[in-house]
PDB file of C-alpha atoms and ligand atoms in Angstrom:
ATOM      1  CA  MET H   7       0.215   0.018   0.098  1.00  0.00           C
ATOM      2  CA  ARG H   8       1.256   3.388  -0.675  1.00  0.00           C
ATOM      3  CA  TRP H   9       1.010   5.731   2.373  1.00  0.00           C
ATOM      4  CA  TYR H  10      -1.374   8.122   0.754  1.00  0.00           C
ATOM      5  CA  GLU H  11      -4.068   4.730   0.894  1.00  0.00           C
ATOM      6  CA  ASN H  12      -3.658   4.508   4.143  1.00  0.00           C
ATOM      7  CA  ASP H  13      -6.900   4.802   5.550  1.00  0.00           C
ATOM      8  CA  ASP H  14      -5.312   5.168   9.259  1.00  0.00           C
ATOM      9  CA  LEU H  15      -3.773   7.866   8.270  1.00  0.00           C
ATOM     10  CA  TRP H  16      -6.557  10.196   6.831  1.00  0.00           C
ATOM     11  CA  SER H  17      -9.088   9.112   8.981  1.00  0.00           C
ATOM     12  CA  GLY H  18      -7.038   8.049  12.504  1.00  0.00           C
ATOM     13  CA  PHE H  19      -5.444  11.753  12.558  1.00  0.00           C
ATOM     14  CA  ALA H  20      -8.786  13.717  10.924  1.00  0.00           C
ATOM     15  CA  GLU H  21      -8.922  15.581  14.794  1.00  0.00           C
ATOM     16  CA  THR H  22      -5.813  17.026  14.147  1.00  0.00           C
ATOM     17  CA  MET H  23      -5.912  17.297  10.527  1.00  0.00           C
ATOM     18  CA  PHE H  24      -9.956  18.543  10.269  1.00  0.00           C
ATOM     19  CA  PRO H  25     -10.491  20.221  13.395  1.00  0.00           C
ATOM     20  CA  PRO H  26     -13.488  22.627  13.446  1.00  0.00           C
ATOM     21  CA  ARG H  27     -11.358  25.510  13.218  1.00  0.00           C
ATOM     22  CA  ARG H  28     -10.374  24.620  10.068  1.00  0.00           C
ATOM     23  CA  ALA H  29     -13.625  24.482   8.427  1.00  0.00           C
ATOM     24  CA  THR H  30     -14.507  27.826   9.799  1.00  0.00           C
ATOM     25  CA  GLU H  31     -11.080  28.879   8.292  1.00  0.00           C
ATOM     26  CA  ALA H  32     -11.924  27.842   4.736  1.00  0.00           C
ATOM     27  CA  ALA H  33     -15.545  29.350   4.938  1.00  0.00           C
ATOM     28  CA  ASP H  34     -14.232  32.328   5.940  1.00  0.00           C
ATOM     29  CA  LEU H  35     -11.405  32.382   2.908  1.00  0.00           C
ATOM     30  CA  VAL H  36     -14.434  31.231   0.767  1.00  0.00           C
ATOM     31  CA  ALA H  37     -16.438  34.293   1.762  1.00  0.00           C
ATOM     32  CA  THR H  38     -13.462  36.941   1.611  1.00  0.00           C
ATOM     33  CA  SER H  39     -10.264  35.381  -0.296  1.00  0.00           C
ATOM     34  CA  PRO H  40      -9.999  37.533  -4.104  1.00  0.00           C
ATOM     35  CA  LEU H  41      -8.309  34.026  -4.956  1.00  0.00           C
ATOM     36  CA  LEU H  42     -11.686  32.673  -4.112  1.00  0.00           C
ATOM     37  CA  GLN H  43     -14.338  34.477  -6.143  1.00  0.00           C
ATOM     38  CA  PHE H  44     -15.402  33.102  -9.347  1.00  0.00           C
ATOM     39  CA  ALA H  45     -18.241  33.416 -11.501  1.00  0.00           C
ATOM     40  CA  PRO H  46     -21.672  32.675 -10.232  1.00  0.00           C
ATOM     41  CA  GLU H  47     -22.712  29.010 -10.697  1.00  0.00           C
ATOM     42  CA  ALA H  48     -18.520  28.038 -11.539  1.00  0.00           C
ATOM     43  CA  ARG H  49     -17.872  24.556 -11.609  1.00  0.00           C
ATOM     44  CA  VAL H  50     -15.549  23.808  -9.496  1.00  0.00           C
ATOM     45  CA  LEU H  51     -13.782  20.682  -8.944  1.00  0.00           C
ATOM     46  CA  ASP H  52     -12.082  20.060  -5.198  1.00  0.00           C
ATOM     47  CA  LEU H  53      -9.420  18.030  -6.044  1.00  0.00           C
ATOM     48  CA  CYS H  54      -8.772  15.259  -3.082  1.00  0.00           C
ATOM     49  CA  CYS H  55     -11.466  17.346  -1.042  1.00  0.00           C
ATOM     50  CA  GLY H  56     -11.037  15.046   1.831  1.00  0.00           C
ATOM     51  CA  PRO H  57     -13.816  15.415   4.697  1.00  0.00           C
ATOM     52  CA  GLY H  58     -15.258  18.193   2.414  1.00  0.00           C
ATOM     53  CA  LEU H  59     -14.441  21.287   4.298  1.00  0.00           C
ATOM     54  CA  TRP H  60     -14.230  23.219   1.775  1.00  0.00           C
ATOM     55  CA  LEU H  61     -17.197  21.605  -0.360  1.00  0.00           C
ATOM     56  CA  LEU H  62     -19.584  23.165   1.850  1.00  0.00           C
ATOM     57  CA  PRO H  63     -19.050  26.701   2.070  1.00  0.00           C
ATOM     58  CA  LEU H  64     -18.498  26.732  -2.024  1.00  0.00           C
ATOM     59  CA  ALA H  65     -21.631  25.323  -2.764  1.00  0.00           C
ATOM     60  CA  GLN H  66     -23.371  27.803  -0.066  1.00  0.00           C
ATOM     61  CA  ARG H  67     -21.976  30.474  -2.044  1.00  0.00           C
ATOM     62  CA  GLY H  68     -23.689  29.067  -5.345  1.00  0.00           C
ATOM     63  CA  TYR H  69     -20.826  27.141  -6.925  1.00  0.00           C
ATOM     64  CA  ARG H  70     -21.561  23.592  -8.739  1.00  0.00           C
ATOM     65  CA  VAL H  71     -19.116  21.512  -6.796  1.00  0.00           C
ATOM     66  CA  ILE H  72     -17.902  18.707  -7.264  1.00  0.00           C
ATOM     67  CA  GLY H  73     -15.081  16.505  -4.786  1.00  0.00           C
ATOM     68  CA  VAL H  74     -12.704  14.026  -5.365  1.00  0.00           C
ATOM     69  CA  ASP H  75     -10.946  11.377  -3.273  1.00  0.00           C
ATOM     70  CA  LEU H  76      -8.958   8.260  -3.054  1.00  0.00           C
ATOM     71  CA  SER H  77     -10.587   7.855   0.588  1.00  0.00           C
ATOM     72  CA  PRO H  78     -13.739   5.902   1.234  1.00  0.00           C
ATOM     73  CA  VAL H  79     -14.066   7.062   4.672  1.00  0.00           C
ATOM     74  CA  MET H  80     -13.659  10.761   3.826  1.00  0.00           C
ATOM     75  CA  LEU H  81     -15.711  11.124   1.084  1.00  0.00           C
ATOM     76  CA  GLU H  82     -18.434   9.389   3.272  1.00  0.00           C
ATOM     77  CA  HIS H  83     -17.875  12.469   5.853  1.00  0.00           C
ATOM     78  CA  ALA H  84     -17.437  15.053   2.688  1.00  0.00           C
ATOM     79  CA  LYS H  85     -21.276  13.489   1.690  1.00  0.00           C
ATOM     80  CA  ALA H  86     -22.504  14.267   5.397  1.00  0.00           C
ATOM     81  CA  ARG H  87     -20.867  17.619   5.415  1.00  0.00           C
ATOM     82  CA  CYS H  88     -22.460  18.785   2.127  1.00  0.00           C
ATOM     83  CA  PRO H  89     -25.522  16.313   0.770  1.00  0.00           C
ATOM     84  CA  GLU H  90     -25.515  18.680  -2.640  1.00  0.00           C
ATOM     85  CA  ALA H  91     -21.672  18.218  -3.989  1.00  0.00           C
ATOM     86  CA  GLU H  92     -21.090  15.431  -6.446  1.00  0.00           C
ATOM     87  CA  LEU H  93     -18.365  12.861  -5.108  1.00  0.00           C
ATOM     88  CA  ILE H  94     -16.626  11.031  -6.804  1.00  0.00           C
ATOM     89  CA  CYS H  95     -13.604   8.419  -5.448  1.00  0.00           C
ATOM     90  CA  GLU H  96     -11.085   8.307  -7.744  1.00  0.00           C
ATOM     91  CA  ASP H  97      -7.124   8.302  -7.665  1.00  0.00           C
ATOM     92  CA  MET H  98      -6.396  11.951  -8.700  1.00  0.00           C
ATOM     93  CA  LEU H  99      -3.297  10.826 -11.036  1.00  0.00           C
ATOM     94  CA  GLU H 100      -6.424   9.087 -13.001  1.00  0.00           C
ATOM     95  CA  PHE H 101      -8.980  11.615 -12.725  1.00  0.00           C
ATOM     96  CA  THR H 102      -9.717  13.733 -15.538  1.00  0.00           C
ATOM     97  CA  ARG H 103     -12.815  15.270 -16.981  1.00  0.00           C
ATOM     98  CA  HIS H 104     -12.159  16.903 -20.416  1.00  0.00           C
ATOM     99  CA  GLY H 105     -13.433  20.730 -20.169  1.00  0.00           C
ATOM    100  CA  GLN H 106     -16.168  20.206 -17.484  1.00  0.00           C
ATOM    101  CA  PHE H 107     -14.523  22.753 -14.816  1.00  0.00           C
ATOM    102  CA  ASP H 108     -14.115  26.064 -14.601  1.00  0.00           C
ATOM    103  CA  VAL H 109     -11.989  26.213 -11.441  1.00  0.00           C
ATOM    104  CA  ALA H 110      -9.936  23.203  -9.934  1.00  0.00           C
ATOM    105  CA  LEU H 111      -8.745  23.698  -6.535  1.00  0.00           C
ATOM    106  CA  ASN H 112      -5.971  21.528  -4.831  1.00  0.00           C
ATOM    107  CA  VAL H 113      -5.746  22.956  -1.357  1.00  0.00           C
ATOM    108  CA  PHE H 114      -3.753  22.374   2.161  1.00  0.00           C
ATOM    109  CA  THR H 115      -1.194  20.352   1.124  1.00  0.00           C
ATOM    110  CA  SER H 116      -2.724  17.733  -1.208  1.00  0.00           C
ATOM    111  CA  PHE H 117      -0.233  17.639  -4.166  1.00  0.00           C
ATOM    112  CA  GLY H 118       3.075  15.870  -4.391  1.00  0.00           C
ATOM    113  CA  TYR H 119       2.518  12.886  -3.262  1.00  0.00           C
ATOM    114  CA  PHE H 120       3.707  10.442  -5.802  1.00  0.00           C
ATOM    115  CA  ALA H 121       7.269   8.822  -5.417  1.00  0.00           C
ATOM    116  CA  GLU H 122       7.921   9.871  -9.240  1.00  0.00           C
ATOM    117  CA  ALA H 123       7.959  13.486 -10.032  1.00  0.00           C
ATOM    118  CA  LYS H 124       6.423  12.610 -13.766  1.00  0.00           C
ATOM    119  CA  ASP H 125       3.167  11.700 -11.773  1.00  0.00           C
ATOM    120  CA  ASN H 126       2.814  14.764  -9.856  1.00  0.00           C
ATOM    121  CA  LEU H 127       3.097  16.579 -13.092  1.00  0.00           C
ATOM    122  CA  GLN H 128       0.682  14.666 -14.714  1.00  0.00           C
ATOM    123  CA  VAL H 129      -1.797  15.427 -11.802  1.00  0.00           C
ATOM    124  CA  LEU H 130      -1.541  18.323 -13.270  1.00  0.00           C
ATOM    125  CA  ARG H 131      -1.704  17.923 -16.761  1.00  0.00           C
ATOM    126  CA  ASN H 132      -5.331  15.618 -15.644  1.00  0.00           C
ATOM    127  CA  ALA H 133      -6.319  19.245 -13.952  1.00  0.00           C
ATOM    128  CA  TYR H 134      -5.200  21.245 -17.466  1.00  0.00           C
ATOM    129  CA  SER H 135      -7.432  18.705 -19.722  1.00  0.00           C
ATOM    130  CA  SER H 136     -10.603  18.930 -16.764  1.00  0.00           C
ATOM    131  CA  LEU H 137     -10.880  22.283 -17.233  1.00  0.00           C
ATOM    132  CA  ALA H 138     -12.838  24.524 -19.537  1.00  0.00           C
ATOM    133  CA  ASN H 139     -10.914  27.522 -21.915  1.00  0.00           C
ATOM    134  CA  ASP H 140     -10.072  30.515 -19.219  1.00  0.00           C
ATOM    135  CA  GLY H 141     -10.792  27.595 -16.349  1.00  0.00           C
ATOM    136  CA  GLN H 142      -8.384  28.226 -13.472  1.00  0.00           C
ATOM    137  CA  LEU H 143      -6.265  26.453 -11.407  1.00  0.00           C
ATOM    138  CA  ILE H 144      -5.442  26.880  -7.572  1.00  0.00           C
ATOM    139  CA  LEU H 145      -2.879  25.284  -5.914  1.00  0.00           C
ATOM    140  CA  ASP H 146      -2.325  25.461  -2.257  1.00  0.00           C
ATOM    141  CA  VAL H 147       0.931  23.984  -0.271  1.00  0.00           C
ATOM    142  CA  LEU H 148       3.701  24.748   2.118  1.00  0.00           C
ATOM    143  CA  GLY H 149       6.586  26.235  -0.085  1.00  0.00           C
ATOM    144  CA  LYS H 150      10.330  25.187   0.598  1.00  0.00           C
ATOM    145  CA  GLU H 151      10.712  28.607   1.707  1.00  0.00           C
ATOM    146  CA  VAL H 152       8.201  28.566   4.349  1.00  0.00           C
ATOM    147  CA  LEU H 153       8.802  25.571   5.198  1.00  0.00           C
ATOM    148  CA  ALA H 154      11.962  26.376   6.005  1.00  0.00           C
ATOM    149  CA  SER H 155      11.751  28.596   8.630  1.00  0.00           C
ATOM    150  CA  TRP H 156      10.347  26.015  11.084  1.00  0.00           C
ATOM    151  CA  VAL H 157      10.467  22.339   9.323  1.00  0.00           C
ATOM    152  CA  GLY H 158      12.597  20.015  11.948  1.00  0.00           C
ATOM    153  CA  ARG H 159      10.783  21.069  15.335  1.00  0.00           C
ATOM    154  CA  PRO H 160       9.032  18.267  16.514  1.00  0.00           C
ATOM    155  CA  LYS H 161       5.252  19.569  17.032  1.00  0.00           C
ATOM    156  CA  SER H 162       3.046  18.484  19.634  1.00  0.00           C
ATOM    157  CA  VAL H 163      -0.995  18.966  19.419  1.00  0.00           C
ATOM    158  CA  ASP H 164      -3.292  17.962  21.850  1.00  0.00           C
ATOM    159  CA  VAL H 165      -6.671  15.998  20.824  1.00  0.00           C
ATOM    160  CA  GLU H 166      -8.945  14.192  23.389  1.00  0.00           C
ATOM    161  CA  GLY H 167      -7.399  11.779  25.802  1.00  0.00           C
ATOM    162  CA  GLY H 168      -4.376  12.187  24.635  1.00  0.00           C
ATOM    163  CA  TYR H 169      -1.866  14.073  21.612  1.00  0.00           C
ATOM    164  CA  VAL H 170      -0.311  13.706  18.722  1.00  0.00           C
ATOM    165  CA  VAL H 171       3.261  14.443  17.851  1.00  0.00           C
ATOM    166  CA  MET H 172       4.600  15.095  14.220  1.00  0.00           C
ATOM    167  CA  ARG H 173       8.400  14.848  13.356  1.00  0.00           C
ATOM    168  CA  ASP H 174       9.729  15.717   9.841  1.00  0.00           C
ATOM    169  CA  THR H 175      12.609  14.828   8.017  1.00  0.00           C
ATOM    170  CA  ILE H 176      13.832  16.240   4.621  1.00  0.00           C
ATOM    171  CA  LEU H 177      14.915  13.582   2.079  1.00  0.00           C
ATOM    172  CA  ASP H 178      16.624  13.492  -0.966  1.00  0.00           C
ATOM    173  CA  ASP H 179      18.891  17.121  -0.787  1.00  0.00           C
ATOM    174  CA  TRP H 180      15.148  19.173   0.113  1.00  0.00           C
ATOM    175  CA  THR H 181      13.329  17.581  -2.593  1.00  0.00           C
ATOM    176  CA  ARG H 182      10.733  15.519  -0.626  1.00  0.00           C
ATOM    177  CA  LEU H 183       9.569  15.751   3.184  1.00  0.00           C
ATOM    178  CA  ARG H 184       8.726  12.769   5.521  1.00  0.00           C
ATOM    179  CA  THR H 185       6.542  13.201   8.255  1.00  0.00           C
ATOM    180  CA  ASP H 186       6.241  11.190  10.914  1.00  0.00           C
ATOM    181  CA  TRP H 187       2.667  11.205  13.110  1.00  0.00           C
ATOM    182  CA  THR H 188       2.161   9.620  16.129  1.00  0.00           C
ATOM    183  CA  LEU H 189      -1.113   9.816  18.282  1.00  0.00           C
ATOM    184  CA  ILE H 190      -0.626   8.499  22.018  1.00  0.00           C
ATOM    185  CA  ARG H 191      -3.780   7.793  23.968  1.00  0.00           C
ATOM    186  CA  GLY H 192      -3.451   5.859  27.431  1.00  0.00           C
ATOM    187  CA  GLU H 193      -1.497   2.787  26.549  1.00  0.00           C
ATOM    188  CA  THR H 194      -2.120   3.093  22.892  1.00  0.00           C
ATOM    189  CA  ALA H 195       0.121   4.612  19.964  1.00  0.00           C
ATOM    190  CA  ARG H 196      -0.715   4.904  16.183  1.00  0.00           C
ATOM    191  CA  HIS H 197       1.645   5.507  13.733  1.00  0.00           C
ATOM    192  CA  ALA H 198       1.272   7.091  10.236  1.00  0.00           C
ATOM    193  CA  VAL H 199       3.912   8.642   7.581  1.00  0.00           C
ATOM    194  CA  ILE H 200       3.113  11.628   4.872  1.00  0.00           C
ATOM    195  CA  GLU H 201       5.981  11.220   2.777  1.00  0.00           C
ATOM    196  CA  CYS H 202       5.990  13.913  -0.585  1.00  0.00           C
ATOM    197  CA  PHE H 203       7.362  16.619  -2.510  1.00  0.00           C
ATOM    198  CA  ILE H 204       7.805  19.728  -1.516  1.00  0.00           C
ATOM    199  CA  TYR H 205       8.434  22.823  -3.787  1.00  0.00           C
ATOM    200  CA  SER H 206       9.913  26.360  -3.919  1.00  0.00           C
ATOM    201  CA  ALA H 207       7.783  28.925  -5.673  1.00  0.00           C
ATOM    202  CA  ALA H 208       9.991  28.724  -8.881  1.00  0.00           C
ATOM    203  CA  GLU H 209       9.855  24.945  -9.281  1.00  0.00           C
ATOM    204  CA  LEU H 210       5.904  24.574  -8.359  1.00  0.00           C
ATOM    205  CA  LYS H 211       5.605  27.642 -11.020  1.00  0.00           C
ATOM    206  CA  ALA H 212       8.069  25.566 -13.481  1.00  0.00           C
ATOM    207  CA  LEU H 213       5.884  22.556 -12.869  1.00  0.00           C
ATOM    208  CA  VAL H 214       2.555  24.372 -13.641  1.00  0.00           C
ATOM    209  CA  THR H 215       4.012  26.196 -16.110  1.00  0.00           C
ATOM    210  CA  GLU H 216       4.999  22.594 -18.110  1.00  0.00           C
ATOM    211  CA  ALA H 217       1.578  21.246 -17.360  1.00  0.00           C
ATOM    212  CA  GLY H 218       0.165  23.534 -20.247  1.00  0.00           C
ATOM    213  CA  PHE H 219      -1.156  26.504 -17.904  1.00  0.00           C
ATOM    214  CA  GLN H 220      -0.608  30.434 -18.775  1.00  0.00           C
ATOM    215  CA  ASP H 221      -0.688  33.379 -16.666  1.00  0.00           C
ATOM    216  CA  VAL H 222       0.963  31.306 -13.595  1.00  0.00           C
ATOM    217  CA  GLU H 223       1.173  33.377 -10.456  1.00  0.00           C
ATOM    218  CA  CYS H 224       2.487  32.950  -6.871  1.00  0.00           C
ATOM    219  CA  PHE H 225       0.798  34.193  -3.430  1.00  0.00           C
ATOM    220  CA  GLY H 226       2.143  33.861  -0.140  1.00  0.00           C
ATOM    221  CA  ASP H 227      -1.770  33.593   1.217  1.00  0.00           C
ATOM    222  CA  PHE H 228      -5.345  33.500   0.128  1.00  0.00           C
ATOM    223  CA  ASP H 229      -5.636  37.272   0.743  1.00  0.00           C
ATOM    224  CA  GLY H 230      -4.045  37.509  -2.216  1.00  0.00           C
ATOM    225  CA  ALA H 231      -0.195  38.452  -0.740  1.00  0.00           C
ATOM    226  CA  PRO H 232       2.945  38.240  -2.323  1.00  0.00           C
ATOM    227  CA  TYR H 233       4.909  35.035  -2.170  1.00  0.00           C
ATOM    228  CA  ASP H 234       7.755  36.905  -0.190  1.00  0.00           C
ATOM    229  CA  ASN H 235       9.395  36.778   3.017  1.00  0.00           C
ATOM    230  CA  HIS H 236       5.880  37.334   4.515  1.00  0.00           C
ATOM    231  CA  ALA H 237       4.140  34.127   3.120  1.00  0.00           C
ATOM    232  CA  LYS H 238       2.405  31.702   5.182  1.00  0.00           C
ATOM    233  CA  ARG H 239       1.259  29.497   2.364  1.00  0.00           C
ATOM    234  CA  LEU H 240       2.696  28.985  -1.469  1.00  0.00           C
ATOM    235  CA  ILE H 241      -0.183  29.079  -3.445  1.00  0.00           C
ATOM    236  CA  VAL H 242       0.318  29.184  -7.344  1.00  0.00           C
ATOM    237  CA  ARG H 243      -2.818  29.872  -9.583  1.00  0.00           C
ATOM    238  CA  GLY H 244      -2.778  29.821 -13.789  1.00  0.00           C
ATOM    239  CA  TYR H 245      -4.867  29.386 -16.424  1.00  0.00           C
ATOM    240  CA  ARG H 246      -5.865  27.366 -19.335  1.00  0.00           C
ATOM    241  CA  ARG H 247      -6.173  29.418 -22.380  1.00  0.00           C
ATOM    242  CA  ASP H 248      -6.845  27.719 -25.584  1.00  0.00           C
TER     243      ASP H 248
HETATM  244  C1  SAM A  16      -3.966  16.731   3.372  1.00  0.00           C
HETATM  245  S1  SAM A  16      -5.580  16.221   2.965  1.00  0.00           S
HETATM  246  C2  SAM A  16      -6.647  17.547   2.428  1.00  0.00           C
HETATM  247  C3  SAM A  16      -7.840  17.663   2.367  1.00  0.00           C
HETATM  248  C4  SAM A  16      -8.573  19.073   2.106  1.00  0.00           C
HETATM  249  N1  SAM A  16      -7.986  19.204   0.776  1.00  0.00           N
HETATM  250  C5  SAM A  16      -8.940  19.867   2.907  1.00  0.00           C
HETATM  251  O1  SAM A  16      -8.344  20.880   2.520  1.00  0.00           O
HETATM  252  O2  SAM A  16      -9.140  19.683   4.512  1.00  0.00           O
HETATM  253  C6  SAM A  16      -5.425  14.978   1.874  1.00  0.00           C
HETATM  254  C7  SAM A  16      -6.728  14.723   0.472  1.00  0.00           C
HETATM  255  O3  SAM A  16      -5.955  14.180  -0.186  1.00  0.00           O
HETATM  256  C8  SAM A  16      -6.656  12.813  -0.156  1.00  0.00           C
HETATM  257  N2  SAM A  16      -5.743  11.725  -1.414  1.00  0.00           N
HETATM  258  C9  SAM A  16      -4.480  11.327  -0.871  1.00  0.00           C
HETATM  259  N3  SAM A  16      -3.822  11.036  -2.133  1.00  0.00           N
HETATM  260  C10 SAM A  16      -4.924  10.980  -3.114  1.00  0.00           C
HETATM  261  C11 SAM A  16      -5.487  10.412  -4.538  1.00  0.00           C
HETATM  262  N4  SAM A  16      -3.810   9.765  -4.953  1.00  0.00           N
HETATM  263  N5  SAM A  16      -6.128  10.834  -5.081  1.00  0.00           N
HETATM  264  C12 SAM A  16      -6.984  11.280  -4.508  1.00  0.00           C
HETATM  265  N6  SAM A  16      -7.299  11.556  -3.290  1.00  0.00           N
HETATM  266  C13 SAM A  16      -6.127  11.651  -2.462  1.00  0.00           C
HETATM  267  C14 SAM A  16      -7.062  12.117   1.065  1.00  0.00           C
HETATM  268  O4  SAM A  16      -7.593  11.143   1.073  1.00  0.00           O
HETATM  269  C15 SAM A  16      -6.945  13.367   1.826  1.00  0.00           C
HETATM  270  O5  SAM A  16      -8.254  13.496   1.774  1.00  0.00           O
END
């Protein structure tokens, strides 16, 4: 099993990855972010939608939302949260619907999961092919420049009856990041691993461009700030122009 197919990771650590605070944050961003204002009734694909934290506020704004995720458990949560969403259980490496969407979102570091660099590029090519002319991709990850300021320091987050410890290891000369997640509750410990490619802004911009996107820009947060030394995340936006 590949690490991202492990539902013990997405479900077992859901309290830490998808706390109620993130649902509120997603709703606020959908209401206020200049990067998330689309044409009325835009067809929005949420690629790797998880439990649908973004699907609900996007649907409430009147967009037609489609969520894709590989985890049946995550999709069950998404269905409960946002019954109006169309949900598809498919691998992002395979998922493509020619010209069907106006927006493709891939948020909260849901990119770079494949061990082969060409497969991560293929995900972007799939997104390109799934967009209509003038459709846009919005990719949200933790850029290397942002990660460099804190990566490596062990983090601990309290959860009900226990705590989660996260330990980072930089691999292959800053090509990939491994994060070991351990949940300790009483006498039991649950362990899972995330191992994904990491990108500088220039690297991700080049990859998005290689996939065919045009007018590619980087931002440092959903408020549209530049990707500079104050950046909190790396957001890359690109357009399909036929
Ligand atoms: C970090 S979570 C982010 C979820 C959501 N975007 C959010 O902001 O809450 C990553 C999600 O990607 C899904 N995933 C992992 N590998 C995938 C793949 N190959 N194809 C589709 N979904 C995948 C996981 O099941 C998980 O729900």
